[in-house]
PDB file of C-alpha atoms and ligand atoms in Angstrom:
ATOM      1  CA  UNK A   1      91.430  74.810  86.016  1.00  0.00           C
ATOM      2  CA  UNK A   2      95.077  73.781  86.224  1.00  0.00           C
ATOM      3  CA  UNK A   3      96.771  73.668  89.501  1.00  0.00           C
ATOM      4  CA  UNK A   4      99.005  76.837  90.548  1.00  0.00           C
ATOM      5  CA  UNK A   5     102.172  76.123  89.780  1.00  0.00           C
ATOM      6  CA  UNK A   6     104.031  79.505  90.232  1.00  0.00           C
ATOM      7  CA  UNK A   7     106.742  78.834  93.139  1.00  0.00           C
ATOM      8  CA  UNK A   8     106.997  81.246  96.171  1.00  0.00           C
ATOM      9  CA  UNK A   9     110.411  82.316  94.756  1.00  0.00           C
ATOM     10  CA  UNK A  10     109.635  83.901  91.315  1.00  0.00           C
ATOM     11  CA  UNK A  11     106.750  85.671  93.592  1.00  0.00           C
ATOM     12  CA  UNK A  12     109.188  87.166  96.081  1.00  0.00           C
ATOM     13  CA  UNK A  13     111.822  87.537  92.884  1.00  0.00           C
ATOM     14  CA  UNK A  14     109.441  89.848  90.898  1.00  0.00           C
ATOM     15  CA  UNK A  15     108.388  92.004  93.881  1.00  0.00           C
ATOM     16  CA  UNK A  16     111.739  92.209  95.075  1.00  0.00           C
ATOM     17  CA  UNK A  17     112.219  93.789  91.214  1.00  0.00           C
ATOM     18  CA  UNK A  18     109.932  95.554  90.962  1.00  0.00           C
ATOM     19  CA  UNK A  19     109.698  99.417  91.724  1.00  0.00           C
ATOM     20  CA  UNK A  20     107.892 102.529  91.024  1.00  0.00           C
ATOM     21  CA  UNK A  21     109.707 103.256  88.014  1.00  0.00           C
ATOM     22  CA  UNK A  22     109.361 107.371  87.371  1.00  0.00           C
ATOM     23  CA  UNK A  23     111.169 106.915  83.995  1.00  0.00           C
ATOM     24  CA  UNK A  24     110.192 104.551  80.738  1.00  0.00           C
ATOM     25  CA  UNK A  25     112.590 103.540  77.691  1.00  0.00           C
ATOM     26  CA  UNK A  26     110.340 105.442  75.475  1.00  0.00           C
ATOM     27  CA  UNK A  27     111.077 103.356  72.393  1.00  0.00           C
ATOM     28  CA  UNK A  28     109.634  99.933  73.963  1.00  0.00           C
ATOM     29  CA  UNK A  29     105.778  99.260  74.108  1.00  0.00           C
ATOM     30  CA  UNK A  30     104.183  96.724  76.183  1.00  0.00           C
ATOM     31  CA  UNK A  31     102.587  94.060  74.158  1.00  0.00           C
ATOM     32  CA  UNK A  32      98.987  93.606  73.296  1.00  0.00           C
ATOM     33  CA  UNK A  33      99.426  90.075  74.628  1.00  0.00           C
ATOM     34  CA  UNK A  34     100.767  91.145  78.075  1.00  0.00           C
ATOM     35  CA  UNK A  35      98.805  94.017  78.240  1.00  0.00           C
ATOM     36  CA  UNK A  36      95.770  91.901  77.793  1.00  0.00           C
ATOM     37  CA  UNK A  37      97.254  89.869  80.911  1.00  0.00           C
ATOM     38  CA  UNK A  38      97.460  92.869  82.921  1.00  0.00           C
ATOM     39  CA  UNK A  39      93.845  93.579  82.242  1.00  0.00           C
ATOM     40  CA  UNK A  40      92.422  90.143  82.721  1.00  0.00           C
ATOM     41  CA  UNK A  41      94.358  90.138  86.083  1.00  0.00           C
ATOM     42  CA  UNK A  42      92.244  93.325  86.845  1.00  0.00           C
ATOM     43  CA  UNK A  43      89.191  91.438  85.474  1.00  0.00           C
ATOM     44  CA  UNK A  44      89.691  88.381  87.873  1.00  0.00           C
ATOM     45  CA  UNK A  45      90.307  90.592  90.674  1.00  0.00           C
ATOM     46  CA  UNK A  46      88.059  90.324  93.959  1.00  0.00           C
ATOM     47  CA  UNK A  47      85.900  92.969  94.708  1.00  0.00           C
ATOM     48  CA  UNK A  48      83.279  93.328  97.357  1.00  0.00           C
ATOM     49  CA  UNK A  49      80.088  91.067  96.406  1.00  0.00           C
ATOM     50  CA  UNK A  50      81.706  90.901  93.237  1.00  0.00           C
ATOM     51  CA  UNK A  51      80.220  94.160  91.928  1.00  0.00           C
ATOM     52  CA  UNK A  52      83.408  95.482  90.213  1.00  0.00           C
ATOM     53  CA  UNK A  53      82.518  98.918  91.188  1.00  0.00           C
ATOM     54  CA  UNK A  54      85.844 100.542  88.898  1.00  0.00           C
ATOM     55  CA  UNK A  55      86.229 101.145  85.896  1.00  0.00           C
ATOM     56  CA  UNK A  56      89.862 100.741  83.713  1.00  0.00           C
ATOM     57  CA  UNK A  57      90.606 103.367  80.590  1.00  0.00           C
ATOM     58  CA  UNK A  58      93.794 102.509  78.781  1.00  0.00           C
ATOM     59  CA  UNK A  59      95.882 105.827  77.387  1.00  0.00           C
ATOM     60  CA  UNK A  60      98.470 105.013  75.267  1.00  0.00           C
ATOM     61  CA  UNK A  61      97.807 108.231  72.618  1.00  0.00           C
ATOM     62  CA  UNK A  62     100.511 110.952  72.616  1.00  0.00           C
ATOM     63  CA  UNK A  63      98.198 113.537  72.550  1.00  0.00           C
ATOM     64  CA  UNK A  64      96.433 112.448  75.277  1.00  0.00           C
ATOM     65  CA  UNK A  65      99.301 111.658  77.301  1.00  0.00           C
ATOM     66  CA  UNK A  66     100.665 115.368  77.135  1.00  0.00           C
ATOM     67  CA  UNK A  67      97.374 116.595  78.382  1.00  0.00           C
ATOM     68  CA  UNK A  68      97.223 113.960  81.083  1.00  0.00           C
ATOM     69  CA  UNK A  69     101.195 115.130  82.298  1.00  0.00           C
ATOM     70  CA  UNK A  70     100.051 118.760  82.516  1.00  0.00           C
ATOM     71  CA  UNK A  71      97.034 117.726  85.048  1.00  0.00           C
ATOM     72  CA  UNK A  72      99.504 114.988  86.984  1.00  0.00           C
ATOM     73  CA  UNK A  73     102.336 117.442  88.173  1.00  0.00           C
ATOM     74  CA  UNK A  74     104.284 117.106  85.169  1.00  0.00           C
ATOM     75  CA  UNK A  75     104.906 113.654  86.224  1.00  0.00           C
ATOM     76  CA  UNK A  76     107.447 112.351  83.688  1.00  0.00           C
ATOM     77  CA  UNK A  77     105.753 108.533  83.658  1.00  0.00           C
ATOM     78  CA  UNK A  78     102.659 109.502  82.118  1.00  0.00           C
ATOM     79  CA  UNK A  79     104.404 110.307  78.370  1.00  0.00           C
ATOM     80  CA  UNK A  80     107.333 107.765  79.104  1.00  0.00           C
ATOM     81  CA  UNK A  81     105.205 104.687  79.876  1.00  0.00           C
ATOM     82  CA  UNK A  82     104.218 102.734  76.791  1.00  0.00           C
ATOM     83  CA  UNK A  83     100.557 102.565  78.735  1.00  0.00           C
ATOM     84  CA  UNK A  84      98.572 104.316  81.139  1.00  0.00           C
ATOM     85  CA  UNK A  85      95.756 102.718  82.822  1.00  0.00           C
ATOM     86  CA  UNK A  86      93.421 104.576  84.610  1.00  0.00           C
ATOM     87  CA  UNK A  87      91.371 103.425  87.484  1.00  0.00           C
ATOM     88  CA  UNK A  88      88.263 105.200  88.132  1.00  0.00           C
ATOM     89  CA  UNK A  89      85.813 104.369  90.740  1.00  0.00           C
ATOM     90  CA  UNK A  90      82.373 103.801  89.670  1.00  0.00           C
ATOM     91  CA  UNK A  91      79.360 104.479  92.599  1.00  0.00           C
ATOM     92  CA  UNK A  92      76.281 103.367  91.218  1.00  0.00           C
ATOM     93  CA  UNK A  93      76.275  99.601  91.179  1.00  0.00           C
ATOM     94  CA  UNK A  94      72.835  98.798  90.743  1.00  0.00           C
ATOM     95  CA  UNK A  95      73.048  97.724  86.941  1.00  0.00           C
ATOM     96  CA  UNK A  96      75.979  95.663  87.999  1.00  0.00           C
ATOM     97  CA  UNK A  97      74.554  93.916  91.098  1.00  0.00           C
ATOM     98  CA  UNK A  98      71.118  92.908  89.324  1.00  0.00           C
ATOM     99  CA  UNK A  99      73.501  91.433  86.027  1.00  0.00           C
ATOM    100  CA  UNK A 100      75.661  89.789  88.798  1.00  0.00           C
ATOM    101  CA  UNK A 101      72.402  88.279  90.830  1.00  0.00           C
ATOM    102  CA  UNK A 102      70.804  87.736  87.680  1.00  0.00           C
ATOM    103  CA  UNK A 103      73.867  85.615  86.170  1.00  0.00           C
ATOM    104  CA  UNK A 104      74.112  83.809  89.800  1.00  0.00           C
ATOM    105  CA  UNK A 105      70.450  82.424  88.905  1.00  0.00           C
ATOM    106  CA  UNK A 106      71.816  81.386  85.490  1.00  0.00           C
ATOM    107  CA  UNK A 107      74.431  79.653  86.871  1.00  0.00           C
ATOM    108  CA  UNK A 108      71.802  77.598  88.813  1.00  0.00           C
ATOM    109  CA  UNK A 109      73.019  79.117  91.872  1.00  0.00           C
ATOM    110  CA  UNK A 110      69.859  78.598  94.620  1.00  0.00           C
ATOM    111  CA  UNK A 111      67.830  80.810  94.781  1.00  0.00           C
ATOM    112  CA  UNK A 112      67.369  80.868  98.494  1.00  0.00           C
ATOM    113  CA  UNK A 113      71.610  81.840  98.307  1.00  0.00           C
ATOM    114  CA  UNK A 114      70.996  84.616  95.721  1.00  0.00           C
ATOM    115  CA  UNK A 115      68.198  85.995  97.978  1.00  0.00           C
ATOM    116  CA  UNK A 116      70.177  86.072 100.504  1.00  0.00           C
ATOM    117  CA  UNK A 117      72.886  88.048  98.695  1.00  0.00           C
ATOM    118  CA  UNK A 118      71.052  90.392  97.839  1.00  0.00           C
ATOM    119  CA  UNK A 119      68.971  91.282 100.661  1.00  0.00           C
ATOM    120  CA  UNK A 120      72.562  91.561 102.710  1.00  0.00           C
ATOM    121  CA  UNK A 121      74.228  93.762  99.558  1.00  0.00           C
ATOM    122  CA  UNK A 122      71.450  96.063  99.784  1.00  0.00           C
ATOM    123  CA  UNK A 123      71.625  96.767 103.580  1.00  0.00           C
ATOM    124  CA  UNK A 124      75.484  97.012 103.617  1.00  0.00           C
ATOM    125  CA  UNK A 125      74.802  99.440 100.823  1.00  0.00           C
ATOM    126  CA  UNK A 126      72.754 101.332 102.544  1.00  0.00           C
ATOM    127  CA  UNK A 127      74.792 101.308 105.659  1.00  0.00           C
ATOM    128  CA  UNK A 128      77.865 102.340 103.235  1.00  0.00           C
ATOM    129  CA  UNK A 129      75.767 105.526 101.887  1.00  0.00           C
ATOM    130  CA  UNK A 130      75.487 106.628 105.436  1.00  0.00           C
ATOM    131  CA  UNK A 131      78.741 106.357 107.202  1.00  0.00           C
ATOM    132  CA  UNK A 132      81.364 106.803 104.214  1.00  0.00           C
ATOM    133  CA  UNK A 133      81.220 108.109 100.535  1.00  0.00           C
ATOM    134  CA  UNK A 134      80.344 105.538  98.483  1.00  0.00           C
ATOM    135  CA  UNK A 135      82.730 106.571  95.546  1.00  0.00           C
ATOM    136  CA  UNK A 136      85.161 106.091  98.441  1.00  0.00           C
ATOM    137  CA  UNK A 137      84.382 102.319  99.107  1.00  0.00           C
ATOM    138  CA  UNK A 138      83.956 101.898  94.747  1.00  0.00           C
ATOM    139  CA  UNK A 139      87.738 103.787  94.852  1.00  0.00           C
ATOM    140  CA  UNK A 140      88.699 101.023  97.243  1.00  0.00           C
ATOM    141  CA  UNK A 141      87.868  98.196  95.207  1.00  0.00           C
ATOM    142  CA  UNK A 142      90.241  99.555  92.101  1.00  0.00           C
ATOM    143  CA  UNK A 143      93.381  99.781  94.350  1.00  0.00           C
ATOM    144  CA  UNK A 144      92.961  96.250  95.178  1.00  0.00           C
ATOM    145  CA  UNK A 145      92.914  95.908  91.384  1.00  0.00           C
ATOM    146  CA  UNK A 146      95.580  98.270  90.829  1.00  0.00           C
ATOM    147  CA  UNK A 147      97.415  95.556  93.306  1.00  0.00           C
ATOM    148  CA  UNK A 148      96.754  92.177  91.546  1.00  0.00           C
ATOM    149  CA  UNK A 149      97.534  94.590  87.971  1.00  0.00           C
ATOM    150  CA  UNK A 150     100.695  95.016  89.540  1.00  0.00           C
ATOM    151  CA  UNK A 151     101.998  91.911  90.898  1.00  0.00           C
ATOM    152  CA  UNK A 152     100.649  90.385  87.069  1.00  0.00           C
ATOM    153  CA  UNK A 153     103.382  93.031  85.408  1.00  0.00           C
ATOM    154  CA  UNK A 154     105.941  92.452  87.992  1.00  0.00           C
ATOM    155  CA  UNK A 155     105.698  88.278  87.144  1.00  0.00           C
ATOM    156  CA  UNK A 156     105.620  89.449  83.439  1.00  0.00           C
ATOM    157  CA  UNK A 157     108.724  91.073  83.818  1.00  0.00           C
ATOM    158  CA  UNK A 158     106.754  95.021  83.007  1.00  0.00           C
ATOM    159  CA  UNK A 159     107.677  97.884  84.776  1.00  0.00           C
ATOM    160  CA  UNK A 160     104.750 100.206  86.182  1.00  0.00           C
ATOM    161  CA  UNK A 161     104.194 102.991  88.764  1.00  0.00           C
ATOM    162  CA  UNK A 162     101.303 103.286  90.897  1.00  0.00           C
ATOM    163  CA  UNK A 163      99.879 107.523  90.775  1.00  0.00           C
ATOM    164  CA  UNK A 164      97.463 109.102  92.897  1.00  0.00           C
ATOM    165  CA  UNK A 165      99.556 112.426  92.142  1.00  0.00           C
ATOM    166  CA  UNK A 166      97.028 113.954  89.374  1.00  0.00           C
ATOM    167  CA  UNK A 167      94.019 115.559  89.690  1.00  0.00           C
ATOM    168  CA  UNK A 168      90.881 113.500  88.923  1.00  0.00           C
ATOM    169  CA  UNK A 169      88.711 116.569  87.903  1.00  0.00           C
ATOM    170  CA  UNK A 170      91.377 117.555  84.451  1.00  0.00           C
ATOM    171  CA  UNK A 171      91.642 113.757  83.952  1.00  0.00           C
ATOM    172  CA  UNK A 172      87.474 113.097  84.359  1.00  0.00           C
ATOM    173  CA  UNK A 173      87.745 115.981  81.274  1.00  0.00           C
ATOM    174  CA  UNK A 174      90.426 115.102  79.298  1.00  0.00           C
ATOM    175  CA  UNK A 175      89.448 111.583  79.002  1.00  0.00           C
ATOM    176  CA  UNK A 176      85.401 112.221  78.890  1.00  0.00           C
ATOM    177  CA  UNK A 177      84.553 110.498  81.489  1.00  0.00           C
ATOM    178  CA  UNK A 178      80.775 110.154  82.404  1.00  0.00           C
ATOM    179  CA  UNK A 179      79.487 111.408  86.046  1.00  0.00           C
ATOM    180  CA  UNK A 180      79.292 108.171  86.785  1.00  0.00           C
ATOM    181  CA  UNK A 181      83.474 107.819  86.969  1.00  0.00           C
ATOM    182  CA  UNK A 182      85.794 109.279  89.191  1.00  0.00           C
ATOM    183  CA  UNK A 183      89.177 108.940  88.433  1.00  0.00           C
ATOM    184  CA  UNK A 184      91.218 106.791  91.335  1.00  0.00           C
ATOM    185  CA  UNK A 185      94.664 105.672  90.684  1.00  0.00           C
ATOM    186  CA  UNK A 186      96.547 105.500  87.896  1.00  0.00           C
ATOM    187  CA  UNK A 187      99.058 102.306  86.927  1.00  0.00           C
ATOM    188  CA  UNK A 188     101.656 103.441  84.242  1.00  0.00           C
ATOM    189  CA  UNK A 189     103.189 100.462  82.522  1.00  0.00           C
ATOM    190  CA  UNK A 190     106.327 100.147  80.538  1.00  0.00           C
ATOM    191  CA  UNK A 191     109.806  99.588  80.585  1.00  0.00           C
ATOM    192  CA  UNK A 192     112.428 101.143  82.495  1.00  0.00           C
ATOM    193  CA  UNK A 193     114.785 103.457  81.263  1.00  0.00           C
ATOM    194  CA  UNK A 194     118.334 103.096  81.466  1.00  0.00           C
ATOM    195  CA  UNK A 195     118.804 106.069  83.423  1.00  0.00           C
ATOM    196  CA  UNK A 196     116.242 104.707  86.035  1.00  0.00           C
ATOM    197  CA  UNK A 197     117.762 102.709  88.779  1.00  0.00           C
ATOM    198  CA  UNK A 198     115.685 100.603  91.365  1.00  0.00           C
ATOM    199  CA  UNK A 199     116.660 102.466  94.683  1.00  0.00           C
ATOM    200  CA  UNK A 200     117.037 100.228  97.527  1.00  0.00           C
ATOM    201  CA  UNK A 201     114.065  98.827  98.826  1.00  0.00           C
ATOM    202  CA  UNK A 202     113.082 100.880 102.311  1.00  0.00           C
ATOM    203  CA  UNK A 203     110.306  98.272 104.067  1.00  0.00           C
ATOM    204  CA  UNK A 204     109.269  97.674 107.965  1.00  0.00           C
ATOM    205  CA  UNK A 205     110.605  94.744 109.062  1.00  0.00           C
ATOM    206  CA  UNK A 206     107.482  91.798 109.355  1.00  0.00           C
ATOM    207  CA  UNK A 207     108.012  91.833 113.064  1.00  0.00           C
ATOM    208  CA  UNK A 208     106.737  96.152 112.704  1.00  0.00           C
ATOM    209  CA  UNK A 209     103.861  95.250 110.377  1.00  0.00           C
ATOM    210  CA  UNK A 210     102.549  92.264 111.954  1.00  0.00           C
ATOM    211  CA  UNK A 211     100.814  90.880 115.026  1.00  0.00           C
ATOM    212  CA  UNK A 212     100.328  87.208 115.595  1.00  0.00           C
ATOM    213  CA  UNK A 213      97.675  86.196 117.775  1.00  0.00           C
ATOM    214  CA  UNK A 214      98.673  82.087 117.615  1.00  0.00           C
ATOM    215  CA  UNK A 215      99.233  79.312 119.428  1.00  0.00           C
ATOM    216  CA  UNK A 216     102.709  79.624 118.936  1.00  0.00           C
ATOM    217  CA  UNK A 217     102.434  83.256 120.292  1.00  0.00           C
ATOM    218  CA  UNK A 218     100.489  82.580 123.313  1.00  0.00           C
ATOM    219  CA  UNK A 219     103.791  79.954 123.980  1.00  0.00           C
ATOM    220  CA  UNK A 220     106.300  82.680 124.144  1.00  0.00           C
TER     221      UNK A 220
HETATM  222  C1  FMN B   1      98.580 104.494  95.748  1.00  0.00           C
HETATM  223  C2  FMN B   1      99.953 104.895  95.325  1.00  0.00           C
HETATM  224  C3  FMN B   1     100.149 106.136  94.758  1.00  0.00           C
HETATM  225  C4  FMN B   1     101.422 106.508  94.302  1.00  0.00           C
HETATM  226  N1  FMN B   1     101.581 107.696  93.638  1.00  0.00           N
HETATM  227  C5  FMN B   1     102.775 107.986  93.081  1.00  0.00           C
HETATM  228  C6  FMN B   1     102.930 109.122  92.248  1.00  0.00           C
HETATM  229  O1  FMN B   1     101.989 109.888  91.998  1.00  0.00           O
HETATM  230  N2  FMN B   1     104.156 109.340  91.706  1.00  0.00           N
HETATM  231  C7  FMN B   1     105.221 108.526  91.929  1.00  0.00           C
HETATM  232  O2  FMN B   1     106.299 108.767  91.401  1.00  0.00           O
HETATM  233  N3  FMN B   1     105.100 107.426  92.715  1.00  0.00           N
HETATM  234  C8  FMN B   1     103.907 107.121  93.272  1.00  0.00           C
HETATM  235  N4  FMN B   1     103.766 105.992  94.024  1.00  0.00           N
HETATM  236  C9  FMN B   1     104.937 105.102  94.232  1.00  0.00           C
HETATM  237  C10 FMN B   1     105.413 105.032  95.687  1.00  0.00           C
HETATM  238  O3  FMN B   1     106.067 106.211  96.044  1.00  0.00           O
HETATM  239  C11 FMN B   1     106.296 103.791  95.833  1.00  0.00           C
HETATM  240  O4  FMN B   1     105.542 102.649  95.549  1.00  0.00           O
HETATM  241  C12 FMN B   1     106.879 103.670  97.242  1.00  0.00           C
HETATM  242  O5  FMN B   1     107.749 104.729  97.524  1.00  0.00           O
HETATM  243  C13 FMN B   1     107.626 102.354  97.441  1.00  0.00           C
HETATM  244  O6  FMN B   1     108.663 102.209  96.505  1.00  0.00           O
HETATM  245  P1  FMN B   1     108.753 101.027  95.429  1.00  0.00           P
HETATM  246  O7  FMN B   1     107.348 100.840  94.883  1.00  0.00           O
HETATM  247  O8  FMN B   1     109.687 101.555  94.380  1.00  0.00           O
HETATM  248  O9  FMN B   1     109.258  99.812  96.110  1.00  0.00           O
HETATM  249  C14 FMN B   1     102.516 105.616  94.487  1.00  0.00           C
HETATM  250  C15 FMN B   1     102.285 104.360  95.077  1.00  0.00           C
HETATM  251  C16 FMN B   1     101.037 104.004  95.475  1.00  0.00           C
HETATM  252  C17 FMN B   1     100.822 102.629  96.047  1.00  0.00           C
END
C-alpha cells in the first residue's frame, strides 16, 4: 500500500466545506466513479470484529425517491440528491462472522488467534443480546460508516446530508427490505443547489468537547 499522503489541510478544508446540504442542483449526478469511492470508503470502514453488521441500498430511481420523500417528512433532499444511500442495520451476524473466521484461516491467520476471536465474539454477543438491542449495536456500526462515507464525499468535493428524519418501517416497505434489515440512517449525496448556502458553522469549542488527562495536563 502507498503511504498516506493527504495533508491535514485539505482534511480540515473539506470538513470545514462541507454541510448538511437540504437542497441538490437537480440537473448534476454524482459519478459512477465517485460514487463507487463513496461505497468502497463504506466497504473499508471499521466495524466491531469486523462483522459489517449494515447493510448499504443505493436509490437513485425517481419513482422511488417520491415514495421515499412522502415517508421522510417531505424532506426535500431525498428527490434533489442525485443519490440516496441507505444504511440499514443488519442483526444476525452469524453467516458473516463464520465467512470472516473462516477467511482469517485462509489467510493463514493462527489458528490459536482465530479461536480466540471467536470464542470472545461469541460471549460479547451474548452479553450484547442481554443488555442492549442488538439491531441497536448493528445500527451503530453503519453511522460510523455513514462517517468515513462522508468525510470520502467531502475530500471528493460531493455534497451529502446525513437523515435519521424518516421512518424505517415505510422505507423497510418501499425498498423490500428483508426482516433481516432495519433501516438506520440515510446519506443523500449530490450537489448543492444554488439557492443552498452553507450556514455558518455552530461547533463547541475543543476546550468544551475535550478532556486531556496528560502529562502536560497534570503540569498545569
Ligand atoms: C445522524 C444525523 C441525522 C441527521 N438527520 C437530518 C435530517 O433528517 N434532516 C436534515 O436536514 N439534516 C439532518 N442532519 C444534519 C444535521 O442537522 C447537521 O449535520 C448539523 O446541524 C450540523 O450542521 P452541518 O452538518 O451543516 O455542519 C443529520 C445529521 C446527523 C449526523
Amino acid at each position: 500500500m502507498a503511504e498516506v499522503t493527504i495533508s491535514a489541510d485539505s482534511i480540515l478544508q473539506a470538513l470545514n466545506w462541507r454541510f448538511a446540504t437540504k437542497s441538490f442542483d437537480t440537473s448534476r449526478t454524482v459519478s459512477s466513479e465517485d460514487l463507487n469511492t463513496i461505497l468502497e470508503a463504506v466497504r473499508l470502514a471499521p466495524t466491531s470484529y469486523g462483522f459489517q453488521p449494515f447493510h448499504v441500498t443505493v436509490v437513485s430511481d425517481p419513482d422511488t425517491t417520491a415514495k421515499l420523500r412522502r415517508a421522510a417528512y417531505d424532506q426535500e433532499q431525498i428527490t434533489s440528491a442525485s443519490h440516496i444511500l441507505v444504511f440499514s442495520a443488519r442483526p444476525n451476524i452469524s453467516d458473516r462472522a463464520s465467512n470472516l473466521f473462516s477467511a482469517l484461516r485462509r489467510n493463514g491467520v493462527p489458528e490459536e488467534a482465530v479461536a480466540k476471536l471467536e470464542k470472545f465474539s461469541k460471549i460479547t454477543n451474548l452479553i450484547r443480546t442481554v443488555t442492549f438491542s442488538r439491531t441497536s449495536w448493528a445500527a451503530k456500526q453503519a453511522y460510523l460508516a455513514l462517517g468515513i462515507a462522508s468525510l470520502t464525499a467531502a475530500e471528493l468535493g460531493i455534497d451529502g446530508c446525513p437523515m435519521e428524519g424518516f421512518d424505517a418501517g415505510k422505507f423497510a416497505k418501499i425498498l423490500r427490505l428483508g426482516d433481516d434489515l432495519r433501516p438506520a440512517v440515510l446519506f443523500a449525496i449530490g450537489y448543492r443547489s444554488a439557492s443552498d448556502k452553507a450556514r455558518p458553522k455552530y461547533r463547541l469549542p475543543l476546550r468544551q468537547l475535550v478532556t486531556w488527562h496528560d502529562n502536560q495536563a497534570a503540569l498545569i
